[in-house]
PDB file of C-alpha atoms in Angstrom:
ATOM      1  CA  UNK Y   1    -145.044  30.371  -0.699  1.00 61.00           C
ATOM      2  CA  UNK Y   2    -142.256  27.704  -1.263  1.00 68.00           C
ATOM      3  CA  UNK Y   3    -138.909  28.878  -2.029  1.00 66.00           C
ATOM      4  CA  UNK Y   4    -138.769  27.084  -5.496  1.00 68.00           C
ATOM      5  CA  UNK Y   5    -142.211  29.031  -6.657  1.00 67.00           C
ATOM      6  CA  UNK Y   6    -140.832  32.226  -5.438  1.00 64.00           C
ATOM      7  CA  UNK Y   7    -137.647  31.446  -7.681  1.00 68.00           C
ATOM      8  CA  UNK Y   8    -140.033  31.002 -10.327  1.00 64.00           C
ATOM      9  CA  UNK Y   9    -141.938  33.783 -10.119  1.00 59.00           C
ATOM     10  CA  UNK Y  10    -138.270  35.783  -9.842  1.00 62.00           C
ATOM     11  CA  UNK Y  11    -137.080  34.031 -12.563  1.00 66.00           C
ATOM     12  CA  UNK Y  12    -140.704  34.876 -14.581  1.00 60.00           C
ATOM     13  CA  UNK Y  13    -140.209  38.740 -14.116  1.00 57.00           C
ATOM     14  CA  UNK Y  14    -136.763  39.035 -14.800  1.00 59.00           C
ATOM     15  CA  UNK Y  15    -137.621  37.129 -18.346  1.00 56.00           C
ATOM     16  CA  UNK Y  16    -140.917  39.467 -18.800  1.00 48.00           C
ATOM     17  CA  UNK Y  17    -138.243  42.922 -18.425  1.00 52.00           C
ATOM     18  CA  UNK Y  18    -135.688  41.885 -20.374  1.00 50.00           C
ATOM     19  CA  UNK Y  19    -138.442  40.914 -23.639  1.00 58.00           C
ATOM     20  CA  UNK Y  20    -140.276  44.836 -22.552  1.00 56.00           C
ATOM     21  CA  UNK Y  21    -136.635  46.344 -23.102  1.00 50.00           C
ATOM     22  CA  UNK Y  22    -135.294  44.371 -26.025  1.00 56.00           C
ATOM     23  CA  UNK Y  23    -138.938  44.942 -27.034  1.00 49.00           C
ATOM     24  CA  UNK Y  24    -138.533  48.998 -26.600  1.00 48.00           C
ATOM     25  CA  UNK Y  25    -134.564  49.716 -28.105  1.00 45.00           C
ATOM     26  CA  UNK Y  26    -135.955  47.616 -31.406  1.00 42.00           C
ATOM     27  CA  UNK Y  27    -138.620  49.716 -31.704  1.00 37.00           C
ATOM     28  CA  UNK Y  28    -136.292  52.763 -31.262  1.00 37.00           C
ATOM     29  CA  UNK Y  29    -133.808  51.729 -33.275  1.00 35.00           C
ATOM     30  CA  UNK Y  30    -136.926  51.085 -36.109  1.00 34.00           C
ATOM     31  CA  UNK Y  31    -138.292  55.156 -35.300  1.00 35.00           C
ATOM     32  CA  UNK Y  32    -134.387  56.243 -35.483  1.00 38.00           C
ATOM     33  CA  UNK Y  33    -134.274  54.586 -38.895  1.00 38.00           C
ATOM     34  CA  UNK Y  34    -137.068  55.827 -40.317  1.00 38.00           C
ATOM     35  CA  UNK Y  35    -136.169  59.307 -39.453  1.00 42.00           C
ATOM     36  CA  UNK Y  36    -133.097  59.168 -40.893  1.00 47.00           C
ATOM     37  CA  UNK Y  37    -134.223  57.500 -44.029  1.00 49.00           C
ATOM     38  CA  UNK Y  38    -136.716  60.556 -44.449  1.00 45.00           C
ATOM     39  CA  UNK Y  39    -134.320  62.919 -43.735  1.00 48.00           C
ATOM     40  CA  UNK Y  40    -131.530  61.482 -46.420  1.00 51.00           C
ATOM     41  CA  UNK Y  41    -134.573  61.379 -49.130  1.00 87.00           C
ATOM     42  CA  UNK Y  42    -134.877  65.114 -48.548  1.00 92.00           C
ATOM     43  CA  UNK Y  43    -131.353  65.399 -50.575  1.00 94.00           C
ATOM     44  CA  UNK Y  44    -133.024  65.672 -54.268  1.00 96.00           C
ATOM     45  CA  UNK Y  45    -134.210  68.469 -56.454  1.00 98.00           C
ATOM     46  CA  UNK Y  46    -137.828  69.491 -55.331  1.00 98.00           C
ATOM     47  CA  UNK Y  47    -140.709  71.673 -57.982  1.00 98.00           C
ATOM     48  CA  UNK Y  48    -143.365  73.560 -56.357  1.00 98.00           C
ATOM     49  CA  UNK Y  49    -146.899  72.065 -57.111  1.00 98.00           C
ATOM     50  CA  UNK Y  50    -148.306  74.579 -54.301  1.00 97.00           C
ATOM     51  CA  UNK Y  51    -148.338  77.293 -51.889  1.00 96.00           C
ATOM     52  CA  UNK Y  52    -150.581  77.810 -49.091  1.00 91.00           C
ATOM     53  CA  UNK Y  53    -152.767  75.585 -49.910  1.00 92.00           C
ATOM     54  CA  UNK Y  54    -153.520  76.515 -53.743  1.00 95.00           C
ATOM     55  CA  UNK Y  55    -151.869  75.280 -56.777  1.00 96.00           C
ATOM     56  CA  UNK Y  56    -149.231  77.135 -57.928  1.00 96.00           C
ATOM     57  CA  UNK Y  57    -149.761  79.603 -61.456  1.00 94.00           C
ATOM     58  CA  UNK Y  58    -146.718  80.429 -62.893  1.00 96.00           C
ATOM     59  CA  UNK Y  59    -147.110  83.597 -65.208  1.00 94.00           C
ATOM     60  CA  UNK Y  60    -146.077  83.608 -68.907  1.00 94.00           C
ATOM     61  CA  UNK Y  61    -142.036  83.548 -69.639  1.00 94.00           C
ATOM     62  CA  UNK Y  62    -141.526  82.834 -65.749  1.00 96.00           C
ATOM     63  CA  UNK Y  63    -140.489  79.503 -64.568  1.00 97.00           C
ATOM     64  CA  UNK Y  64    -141.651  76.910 -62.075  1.00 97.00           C
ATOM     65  CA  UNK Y  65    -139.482  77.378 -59.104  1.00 98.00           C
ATOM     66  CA  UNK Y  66    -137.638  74.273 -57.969  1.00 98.00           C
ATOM     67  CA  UNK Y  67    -135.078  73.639 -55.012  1.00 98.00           C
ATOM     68  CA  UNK Y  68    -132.012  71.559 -54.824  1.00 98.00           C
ATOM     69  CA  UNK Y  69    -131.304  70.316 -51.230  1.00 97.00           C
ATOM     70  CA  UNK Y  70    -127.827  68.906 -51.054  1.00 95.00           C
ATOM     71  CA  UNK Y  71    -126.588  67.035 -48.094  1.00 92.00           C
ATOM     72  CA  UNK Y  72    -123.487  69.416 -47.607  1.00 93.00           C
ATOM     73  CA  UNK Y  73    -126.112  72.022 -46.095  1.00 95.00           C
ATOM     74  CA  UNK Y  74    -126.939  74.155 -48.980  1.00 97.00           C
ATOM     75  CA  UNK Y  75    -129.746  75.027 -51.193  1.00 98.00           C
ATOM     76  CA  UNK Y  76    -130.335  76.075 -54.636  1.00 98.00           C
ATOM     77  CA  UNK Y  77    -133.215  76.736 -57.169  1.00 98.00           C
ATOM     78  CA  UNK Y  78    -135.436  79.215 -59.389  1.00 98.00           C
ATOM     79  CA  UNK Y  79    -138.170  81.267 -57.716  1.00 98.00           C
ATOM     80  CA  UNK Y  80    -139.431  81.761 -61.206  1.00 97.00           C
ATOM     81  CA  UNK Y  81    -137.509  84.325 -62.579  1.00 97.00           C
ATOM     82  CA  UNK Y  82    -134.167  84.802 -60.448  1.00 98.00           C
ATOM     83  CA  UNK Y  83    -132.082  82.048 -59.269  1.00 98.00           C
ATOM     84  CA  UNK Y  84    -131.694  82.044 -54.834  1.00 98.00           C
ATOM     85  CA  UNK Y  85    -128.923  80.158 -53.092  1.00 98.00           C
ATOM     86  CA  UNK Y  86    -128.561  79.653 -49.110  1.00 97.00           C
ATOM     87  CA  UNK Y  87    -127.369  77.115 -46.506  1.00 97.00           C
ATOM     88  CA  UNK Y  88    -130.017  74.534 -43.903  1.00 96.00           C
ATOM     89  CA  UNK Y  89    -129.392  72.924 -40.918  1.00 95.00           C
ATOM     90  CA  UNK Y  90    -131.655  69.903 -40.141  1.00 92.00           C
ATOM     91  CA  UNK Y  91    -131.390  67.816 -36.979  1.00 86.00           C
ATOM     92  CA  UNK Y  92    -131.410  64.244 -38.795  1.00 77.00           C
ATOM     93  CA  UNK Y  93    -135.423  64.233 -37.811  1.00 84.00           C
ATOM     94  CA  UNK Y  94    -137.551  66.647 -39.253  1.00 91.00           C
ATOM     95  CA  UNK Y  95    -136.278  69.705 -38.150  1.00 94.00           C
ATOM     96  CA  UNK Y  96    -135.156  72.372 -41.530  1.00 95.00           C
ATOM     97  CA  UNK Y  97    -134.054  75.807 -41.102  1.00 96.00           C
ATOM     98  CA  UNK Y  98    -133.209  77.609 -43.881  1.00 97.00           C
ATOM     99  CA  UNK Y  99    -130.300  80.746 -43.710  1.00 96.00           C
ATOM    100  CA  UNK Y 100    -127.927  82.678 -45.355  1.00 96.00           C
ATOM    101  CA  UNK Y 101    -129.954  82.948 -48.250  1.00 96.00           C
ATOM    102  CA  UNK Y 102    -129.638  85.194 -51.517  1.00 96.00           C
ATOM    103  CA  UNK Y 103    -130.474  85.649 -54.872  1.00 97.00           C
ATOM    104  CA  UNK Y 104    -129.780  87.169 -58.507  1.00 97.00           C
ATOM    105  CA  UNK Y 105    -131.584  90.635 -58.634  1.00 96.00           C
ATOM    106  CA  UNK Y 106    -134.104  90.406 -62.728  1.00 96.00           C
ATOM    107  CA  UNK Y 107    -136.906  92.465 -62.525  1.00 94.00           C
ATOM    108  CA  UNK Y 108    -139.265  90.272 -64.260  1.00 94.00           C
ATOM    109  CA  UNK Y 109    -143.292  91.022 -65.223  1.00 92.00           C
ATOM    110  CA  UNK Y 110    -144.689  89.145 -62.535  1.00 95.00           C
ATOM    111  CA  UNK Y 111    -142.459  88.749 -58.997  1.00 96.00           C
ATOM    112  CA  UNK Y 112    -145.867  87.874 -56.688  1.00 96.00           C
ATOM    113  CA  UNK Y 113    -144.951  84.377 -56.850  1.00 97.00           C
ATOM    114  CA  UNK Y 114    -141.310  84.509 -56.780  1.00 97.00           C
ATOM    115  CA  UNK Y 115    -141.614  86.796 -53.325  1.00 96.00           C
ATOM    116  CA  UNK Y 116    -144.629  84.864 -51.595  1.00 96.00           C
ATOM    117  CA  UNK Y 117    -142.456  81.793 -52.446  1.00 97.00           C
ATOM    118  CA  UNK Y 118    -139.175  83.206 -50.856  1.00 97.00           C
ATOM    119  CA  UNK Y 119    -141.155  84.682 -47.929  1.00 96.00           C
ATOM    120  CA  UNK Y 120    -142.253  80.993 -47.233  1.00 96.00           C
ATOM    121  CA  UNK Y 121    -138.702  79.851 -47.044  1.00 96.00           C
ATOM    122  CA  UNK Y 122    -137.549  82.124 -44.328  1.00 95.00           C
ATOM    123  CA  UNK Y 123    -140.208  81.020 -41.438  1.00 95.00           C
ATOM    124  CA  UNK Y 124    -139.617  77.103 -42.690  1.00 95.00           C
ATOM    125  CA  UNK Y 125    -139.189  74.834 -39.677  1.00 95.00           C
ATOM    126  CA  UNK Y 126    -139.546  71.283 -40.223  1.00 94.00           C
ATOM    127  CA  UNK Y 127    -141.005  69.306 -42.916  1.00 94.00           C
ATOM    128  CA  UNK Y 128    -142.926  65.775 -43.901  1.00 93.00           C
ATOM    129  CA  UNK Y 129    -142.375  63.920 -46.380  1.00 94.00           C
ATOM    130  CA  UNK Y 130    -144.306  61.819 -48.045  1.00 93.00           C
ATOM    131  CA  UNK Y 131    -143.050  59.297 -51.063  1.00 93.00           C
ATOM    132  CA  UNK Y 132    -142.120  61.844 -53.846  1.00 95.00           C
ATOM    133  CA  UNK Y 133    -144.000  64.877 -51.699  1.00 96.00           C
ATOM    134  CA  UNK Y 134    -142.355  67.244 -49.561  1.00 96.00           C
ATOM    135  CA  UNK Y 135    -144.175  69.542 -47.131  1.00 95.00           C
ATOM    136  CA  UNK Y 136    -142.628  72.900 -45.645  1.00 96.00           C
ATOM    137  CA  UNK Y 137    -144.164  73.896 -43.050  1.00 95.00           C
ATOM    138  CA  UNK Y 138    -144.019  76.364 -39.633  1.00 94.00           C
ATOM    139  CA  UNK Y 139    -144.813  74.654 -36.469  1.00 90.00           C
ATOM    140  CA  UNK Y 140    -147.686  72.897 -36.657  1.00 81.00           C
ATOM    141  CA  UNK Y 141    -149.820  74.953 -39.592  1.00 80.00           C
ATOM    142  CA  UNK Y 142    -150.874  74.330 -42.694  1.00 76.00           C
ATOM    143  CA  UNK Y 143    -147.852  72.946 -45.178  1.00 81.00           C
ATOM    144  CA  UNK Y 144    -146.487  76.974 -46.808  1.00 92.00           C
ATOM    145  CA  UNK Y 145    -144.854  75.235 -49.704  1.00 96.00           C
ATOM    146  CA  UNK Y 146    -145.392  71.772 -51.623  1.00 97.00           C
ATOM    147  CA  UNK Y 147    -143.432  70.203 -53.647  1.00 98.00           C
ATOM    148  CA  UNK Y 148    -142.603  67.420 -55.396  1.00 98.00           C
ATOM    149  CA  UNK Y 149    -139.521  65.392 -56.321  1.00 97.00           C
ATOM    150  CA  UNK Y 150    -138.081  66.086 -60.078  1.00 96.00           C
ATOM    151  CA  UNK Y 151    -136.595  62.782 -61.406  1.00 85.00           C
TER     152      UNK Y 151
END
């Protein structure tokens, strides 16, 4: 082979890596963004539409429990009849840990979906979320909690 088609050929390659890794850190950056645009949209007050897989009943005089997720790290909300409070840490992907959490202390008629709800909270590990639905979920099972954004 002639020097000048070898150049070429160098010349070819060098081209072809440089498009692959331009190629690669735009797609990166693009999956970096997207994560953190999920993760910022989790900031919002959230309602409960279900847990573990079946729509949620809330009994007479109790409320639908919501969450507030604040970016400072803490949490908020009704369970249905007492108000909780906590702290999360989330990794900027999808990553959610709840901790440090209590609540007010009503006895109320029905607590089964107040405690199943709270219970849920505790083993919480990451999340998806879809437009205005957020998933809770433990490792890779079946969403615990679903909610969906309040506006």
């Amino acid at each position: 082979m002639d020097s000048s088609k070898t150049t070429n050929l160098l010349k070819l390659g060098v081209g072809l890596v440089a498009i692959i890794l331009i190629t690669a850190c735009q797609q990166r950056a693009v999956l970096s963004d997207a994560k953190n645009n999920e993760s910022s949209s989790l900031y919002s007050k959230w309602q409960l539409i279900e847990l573990n897989g079946s729509a949620v009943e809330v009994a007479a005089g109790l409320k639908t429990p919501v969450i507030t997720i604040e970016k400072a790290g803490r949490i908020s909300g009704n369970a249905s009849c007492n108000n909780f409070f906590g702290s999360f840490e989330t990794d900027g992907s999808f990553r959610l840990k709840f901790s440090k959490m209590g609540s007010t202390m009503m006895a109320c008629n029905d607590m089964s979906l107040e405690r199943e709800f709270l219970q849920k909270l505790e083993v919480v590990d990451n999340f998806t979320l879809r437009g205005d639905t957020l998933s809770l979920n433990k490792a890779r099972m079946a969403p615990l909690p679903r909610l969906v954004r309040v506006r």
